[in-house]
């Protein structure tokens, strides 16, 4: 109950940051181009440096074991979402189905997951987040790419194949692991600079997400019944299925809760980007992103609360 309360407070704070982003966009203080640039700063600079900063900690055998388990749980979470997303074939339009399934499978683990895990568990939560981010990148650039492309064949070169491993996030995960396992100290001034930049992750990520919502057709999304079906699958069915998986496993509670929070996060902004780039239904992806982001204010604490209830019963 206490954890759900902490999480509820943090989600409300993040929602207020989202609302700030929406307002700033509506009054013209943040433009489309400005938001694109801010999103780039978060994705390619701030979030990767947060990961690097987090790994600058003393070696701990228990944490290392949990990291390995985190990779396993993260893969299970994404595969489970892939399986459940097949239920959307019922009543779905063929042209919208890839975007719907993509938005159910892939979560906003970077923009929303990292800030939540950081707020609830601190640096250890961010460490466990990196395991999910690694699996996310591997799946989104393989299965997610194939899903959105459908039957359209595009020749993939070596660079496209290596793309999941060449993002700043992945490079900082690798660098961070080296720093952690070999206990390489960052110079004092560099560490301070990295920490200052890393501290911007939550406010910047939420402002960007708020602008994404403001750019979409919020009232149009709320009038589409199908969006509620997809959003319910994303925000409730997938994370609740993960609850039943996690409660049965004798793993560290902080690790399990972090993975659950990440699996319960709203749809990834990548859904809109991939749909635009590879010919998917970008409007559907935008609508689901908007509704799931708003719904997550209530759904994430609820899912964690249910997880706690089951945990006490077993």
Coordinates of C-alpha atoms in Angstrom, one line a residue:
X1 CA 0.0 0.0 0.0
X2 CA 2.8 2.4 0.9
X3 CA 4.6 1.8 -2.4
X4 CA 1.5 2.3 -4.4
X5 CA 0.9 5.6 -2.5
X6 CA 4.5 6.8 -3.3
X7 CA 4.0 5.8 -6.9
X8 CA 0.6 7.6 -7.0
X9 CA 2.2 10.8 -5.8
X10 CA 5.0 10.5 -8.3
X11 CA 2.6 9.8 -11.2
X12 CA 0.6 12.9 -10.2
X13 CA 3.7 15.0 -10.2
X14 CA 4.6 13.6 -13.6
X15 CA 1.1 14.3 -14.9
X16 CA 1.5 17.9 -13.8
X17 CA 4.7 18.1 -15.8
X18 CA 2.9 16.6 -18.7
X19 CA 0.2 19.3 -18.4
X20 CA 2.9 21.9 -18.3
X21 CA 4.3 20.7 -21.6
X22 CA 0.8 20.7 -23.1
X23 CA 0.2 24.3 -21.9
X24 CA 3.6 25.5 -23.1
X25 CA 2.9 24.1 -26.6
X26 CA -0.6 25.5 -26.8
X27 CA 0.6 29.0 -25.9
X28 CA 3.4 28.8 -28.4
X29 CA 6.4 28.7 -26.0
X30 CA 7.4 25.3 -27.3
X31 CA 7.1 24.7 -31.1
X32 CA 7.0 21.5 -33.1
X33 CA 10.7 21.9 -34.0
X34 CA 11.6 22.9 -30.4
X35 CA 9.9 19.7 -29.1
X36 CA 11.7 17.6 -31.7
X37 CA 15.0 19.0 -30.5
X38 CA 14.1 18.5 -26.8
X39 CA 13.2 14.9 -27.5
X40 CA 16.5 14.4 -29.2
X41 CA 18.3 15.8 -26.1
X42 CA 16.4 13.5 -23.8
X43 CA 16.9 10.4 -26.0
X44 CA 20.5 10.9 -27.0
X45 CA 22.0 12.8 -24.1
X46 CA 20.1 13.1 -20.9
X47 CA 18.7 9.5 -20.5
X48 CA 22.0 7.8 -21.6
X49 CA 24.0 9.9 -19.1
X50 CA 21.5 9.1 -16.3
X51 CA 22.3 5.4 -17.0
X52 CA 26.0 6.1 -17.0
X53 CA 25.8 8.1 -13.7
X54 CA 23.7 5.3 -12.1
X55 CA 26.4 2.6 -12.9
X56 CA 29.0 4.7 -11.1
X57 CA 28.4 2.8 -7.9
X58 CA 30.2 0.2 -5.8
X59 CA 30.1 -3.4 -7.1
X60 CA 27.4 -5.6 -5.4
X61 CA 27.1 -9.3 -6.1
X62 CA 23.3 -9.3 -5.3
X63 CA 22.7 -6.4 -7.7
X64 CA 24.7 -8.2 -10.4
X65 CA 22.6 -11.3 -10.0
X66 CA 19.4 -9.2 -10.1
X67 CA 20.6 -7.5 -13.3
X68 CA 20.9 -10.9 -15.0
X69 CA 17.5 -11.9 -13.8
X70 CA 16.2 -8.5 -15.0
X71 CA 17.2 -9.3 -18.6
X72 CA 15.1 -12.6 -18.3
X73 CA 12.1 -10.9 -16.8
X74 CA 12.2 -8.0 -19.3
X75 CA 12.2 -10.5 -22.2
X76 CA 9.4 -12.5 -20.6
X77 CA 7.4 -9.2 -20.3
X78 CA 7.8 -8.2 -23.9
X79 CA 7.1 -11.8 -25.2
X80 CA 4.0 -11.9 -23.1
X81 CA 2.8 -8.6 -24.5
X82 CA 3.4 -9.9 -28.0
X83 CA 1.2 -13.0 -27.3
X84 CA -1.6 -11.0 -25.7
X85 CA -1.5 -8.4 -28.5
X86 CA -2.8 -11.1 -30.9
X87 CA -6.2 -10.8 -29.3
X88 CA -6.6 -7.4 -31.1
X89 CA -7.1 -9.3 -34.3
X90 CA -10.7 -9.7 -33.1
X91 CA -12.7 -6.7 -34.5
X92 CA -9.6 -4.9 -35.7
X93 CA -9.0 -3.3 -39.1
X94 CA -6.3 -4.9 -41.1
X95 CA -4.6 -1.5 -41.9
X96 CA -4.5 -0.4 -38.2
X97 CA -3.6 -3.8 -36.6
X98 CA 0.2 -3.4 -36.8
X99 CA 0.1 0.0 -35.1
X100 CA -2.4 -1.3 -32.5
X101 CA -0.2 -4.3 -31.7
X102 CA 3.0 -2.2 -31.6
X103 CA 1.5 0.2 -29.1
X104 CA 0.4 -2.7 -26.8
X105 CA 3.8 -4.4 -27.0
X106 CA 6.2 -1.5 -26.5
X107 CA 6.0 0.8 -23.5
X108 CA 7.3 4.3 -22.9
X109 CA 10.0 2.8 -20.7
X110 CA 12.5 5.6 -21.5
X111 CA 10.5 8.8 -21.1
X112 CA 8.2 7.6 -18.3
X113 CA 9.7 4.3 -16.9
X114 CA 13.1 5.7 -15.9
X115 CA 11.7 8.7 -14.0
X116 CA 9.3 6.5 -12.1
X117 CA 11.8 3.8 -11.2
X118 CA 14.3 6.6 -10.2
X119 CA 11.7 8.2 -8.0
X120 CA 10.6 5.0 -6.3
X121 CA 13.8 3.1 -5.9
X122 CA 16.6 5.5 -6.7
X123 CA 19.7 4.5 -8.6
X124 CA 19.0 0.8 -8.2
X125 CA 15.7 1.2 -10.0
X126 CA 17.5 2.9 -12.9
X127 CA 20.0 0.0 -13.0
X128 CA 17.2 -2.5 -13.3
X129 CA 15.6 -0.2 -15.9
X130 CA 18.6 -0.7 -18.1
X131 CA 17.9 -4.4 -18.4
X132 CA 14.4 -3.6 -19.8
X133 CA 15.8 -0.9 -22.1
X134 CA 18.2 -3.4 -23.5
X135 CA 15.5 -5.9 -24.3
X136 CA 13.2 -3.1 -25.6
X137 CA 15.9 -1.9 -28.1
X138 CA 16.5 -5.5 -29.3
X139 CA 12.8 -6.3 -29.8
X140 CA 11.7 -2.9 -31.2
X141 CA 14.3 -2.9 -34.0
X142 CA 13.6 -6.6 -34.8
X143 CA 10.1 -7.7 -34.1
X144 CA 8.6 -4.2 -33.9
X145 CA 10.2 -3.2 -37.2
X146 CA 9.0 -6.4 -39.0
X147 CA 5.5 -5.9 -37.5
X148 CA 5.2 -2.3 -38.7
X149 CA 6.6 -3.1 -42.1
X150 CA 4.2 -6.0 -42.6
X151 CA 4.7 -7.7 -46.0
X152 CA 6.6 -4.8 -47.4
X153 CA 10.1 -5.9 -48.1
X154 CA 13.0 -3.5 -47.5
X155 CA 16.6 -4.5 -47.9
X156 CA 18.4 -4.3 -44.6
X157 CA 22.0 -3.5 -44.7
X158 CA 24.7 -4.0 -42.0
X159 CA 24.0 -0.6 -40.4
X160 CA 20.2 -1.4 -40.1
X161 CA 21.1 -4.8 -38.5
X162 CA 23.4 -3.2 -36.0
X163 CA 21.1 -0.3 -35.3
X164 CA 19.8 -1.7 -32.0
X165 CA 23.3 -1.7 -30.6
X166 CA 24.4 1.7 -31.9
X167 CA 22.0 4.0 -30.0
X168 CA 23.5 6.3 -27.3
X169 CA 21.4 4.5 -24.7
X170 CA 22.9 1.1 -25.6
X171 CA 26.4 2.5 -25.8
X172 CA 26.0 4.1 -22.3
X173 CA 24.7 0.8 -21.0
X174 CA 27.8 -1.0 -22.3
X175 CA 30.1 1.8 -21.0
X176 CA 28.2 1.8 -17.7
X177 CA 28.7 -1.9 -17.3
X178 CA 32.4 -1.5 -17.8
X179 CA 32.5 1.3 -15.2
X180 CA 30.5 -0.9 -12.8
X181 CA 32.3 -4.3 -13.2
X182 CA 35.8 -2.8 -13.4
X183 CA 35.0 -0.1 -10.8
X184 CA 36.4 2.6 -13.1
X185 CA 36.0 6.0 -11.3
X186 CA 34.8 9.0 -13.2
X187 CA 36.8 12.1 -12.7
X188 CA 35.2 14.5 -10.2
X189 CA 34.3 17.3 -12.6
X190 CA 33.1 14.9 -15.2
X191 CA 30.9 13.0 -12.7
X192 CA 29.4 16.3 -11.5
X193 CA 28.6 17.4 -15.1
X194 CA 27.1 14.0 -15.9
X195 CA 25.0 14.1 -12.7
X196 CA 23.7 17.7 -13.5
X197 CA 22.6 16.6 -17.0
X198 CA 21.1 13.3 -15.7
X199 CA 19.0 15.2 -13.2
X200 CA 17.1 16.9 -16.1
X201 CA 15.7 13.5 -17.3
X202 CA 12.3 13.6 -15.5
X203 CA 11.2 17.2 -16.3
X204 CA 12.4 17.2 -19.9
X205 CA 11.0 13.8 -20.7
X206 CA 7.6 14.8 -19.2
X207 CA 7.5 18.1 -21.1
X208 CA 8.2 16.4 -24.3
X209 CA 5.5 13.8 -23.7
X210 CA 3.1 16.6 -22.8
X211 CA 3.8 18.3 -26.1
X212 CA 3.2 14.9 -28.0
X213 CA -0.2 14.8 -26.4
X214 CA -1.0 18.4 -27.3
X215 CA 0.1 17.8 -30.9
X216 CA -2.5 15.0 -31.2
X217 CA -6.2 15.1 -31.4
X218 CA -7.1 14.4 -27.7
X219 CA -10.8 14.8 -28.1
X220 CA -10.8 12.9 -31.3
X221 CA -9.0 10.0 -29.6
X222 CA -11.4 10.0 -26.7
X223 CA -14.3 9.6 -29.2
X224 CA -12.9 6.4 -30.7
X225 CA -14.2 3.2 -29.0
X226 CA -11.5 1.0 -30.5
X227 CA -8.8 3.2 -28.8
X228 CA -10.3 2.2 -25.4
X229 CA -10.1 -1.5 -26.2
X230 CA -6.5 -1.2 -27.2
X231 CA -5.7 1.0 -24.2
X232 CA -7.3 -1.5 -21.8
X233 CA -5.2 -4.3 -23.2
X234 CA -2.1 -2.1 -22.9
X235 CA -2.7 -0.6 -19.5
X236 CA -4.5 -3.4 -17.7
X237 CA -4.5 -6.8 -19.3
X238 CA -0.7 -7.0 -20.1
X239 CA 0.5 -5.7 -16.8
X240 CA -2.0 -7.8 -14.8
X241 CA -0.8 -10.9 -16.7
X242 CA 2.7 -9.9 -15.7
X243 CA 1.6 -9.7 -12.1
X244 CA 0.7 -13.4 -12.1
X245 CA 4.1 -14.2 -13.6
X246 CA 6.0 -12.1 -11.1
X247 CA 4.2 -13.1 -7.9
X248 CA 5.1 -16.7 -8.5
X249 CA 8.9 -16.0 -8.8
X250 CA 11.2 -15.9 -5.7
X251 CA 13.1 -12.9 -7.0
X252 CA 14.0 -9.5 -5.4
X253 CA 10.9 -7.4 -4.8
X254 CA 12.5 -4.2 -6.1
X255 CA 13.5 -5.9 -9.3
X256 CA 10.1 -7.4 -9.8
X257 CA 8.3 -4.1 -9.1
X258 CA 10.6 -2.2 -11.4
X259 CA 9.9 -4.6 -14.3
X260 CA 6.2 -4.4 -13.5
X261 CA 6.2 -0.6 -13.6
X262 CA 8.0 -0.6 -16.9
X263 CA 5.5 -3.1 -18.4
X264 CA 2.6 -1.0 -17.2
X265 CA 3.9 2.2 -18.7
X266 CA 1.9 3.8 -21.5
X267 CA 2.6 3.1 -25.2
X268 CA 5.9 4.1 -26.6
X269 CA 6.3 7.3 -28.6
X270 CA 8.2 5.0 -31.0
X271 CA 4.8 3.8 -32.2
X272 CA 4.1 7.2 -33.9
X273 CA 7.7 7.4 -35.3
X274 CA 7.7 3.9 -36.7
X275 CA 4.2 4.2 -38.2
X276 CA 5.3 7.4 -40.0
X277 CA 8.6 5.9 -41.1
X278 CA 7.4 2.5 -42.2
X279 CA 3.8 3.1 -43.5
X280 CA 1.8 2.2 -40.5
X281 CA -1.4 3.9 -39.1
X282 CA 0.2 6.9 -37.4
X283 CA -3.1 8.3 -36.3
X284 CA -4.0 5.2 -34.4
X285 CA -0.6 5.1 -32.8
X286 CA -1.0 8.7 -31.7
X287 CA -4.5 8.1 -30.3
X288 CA -3.4 5.1 -28.3
X289 CA -0.3 7.0 -27.0
X290 CA -2.5 9.8 -25.8
X291 CA -5.1 7.7 -24.1
X292 CA -2.7 5.3 -22.5
X293 CA -0.5 8.2 -21.2
X294 CA -3.5 9.7 -19.4
X295 CA -4.8 6.3 -18.2
X296 CA -1.4 5.4 -16.7
X297 CA -2.0 8.0 -14.0
X298 CA -4.5 5.6 -12.5
X299 CA -3.5 2.3 -13.9
X300 CA 0.2 2.1 -12.9
X301 CA -0.5 2.6 -9.1
X302 CA -3.5 0.2 -9.4
X303 CA -1.4 -2.5 -11.0
X304 CA 1.4 -2.1 -8.3
X305 CA -1.2 -2.2 -5.6
X306 CA -2.7 -5.4 -6.9
X307 CA 0.8 -6.9 -7.1
X308 CA 1.3 -6.0 -3.5
X309 CA -2.0 -7.6 -2.5
X310 CA -1.1 -10.9 -4.3
X311 CA 2.4 -10.8 -2.8
X312 CA 1.0 -10.7 0.8
X313 CA -1.4 -13.5 0.0
X314 CA 1.3 -15.9 -1.2

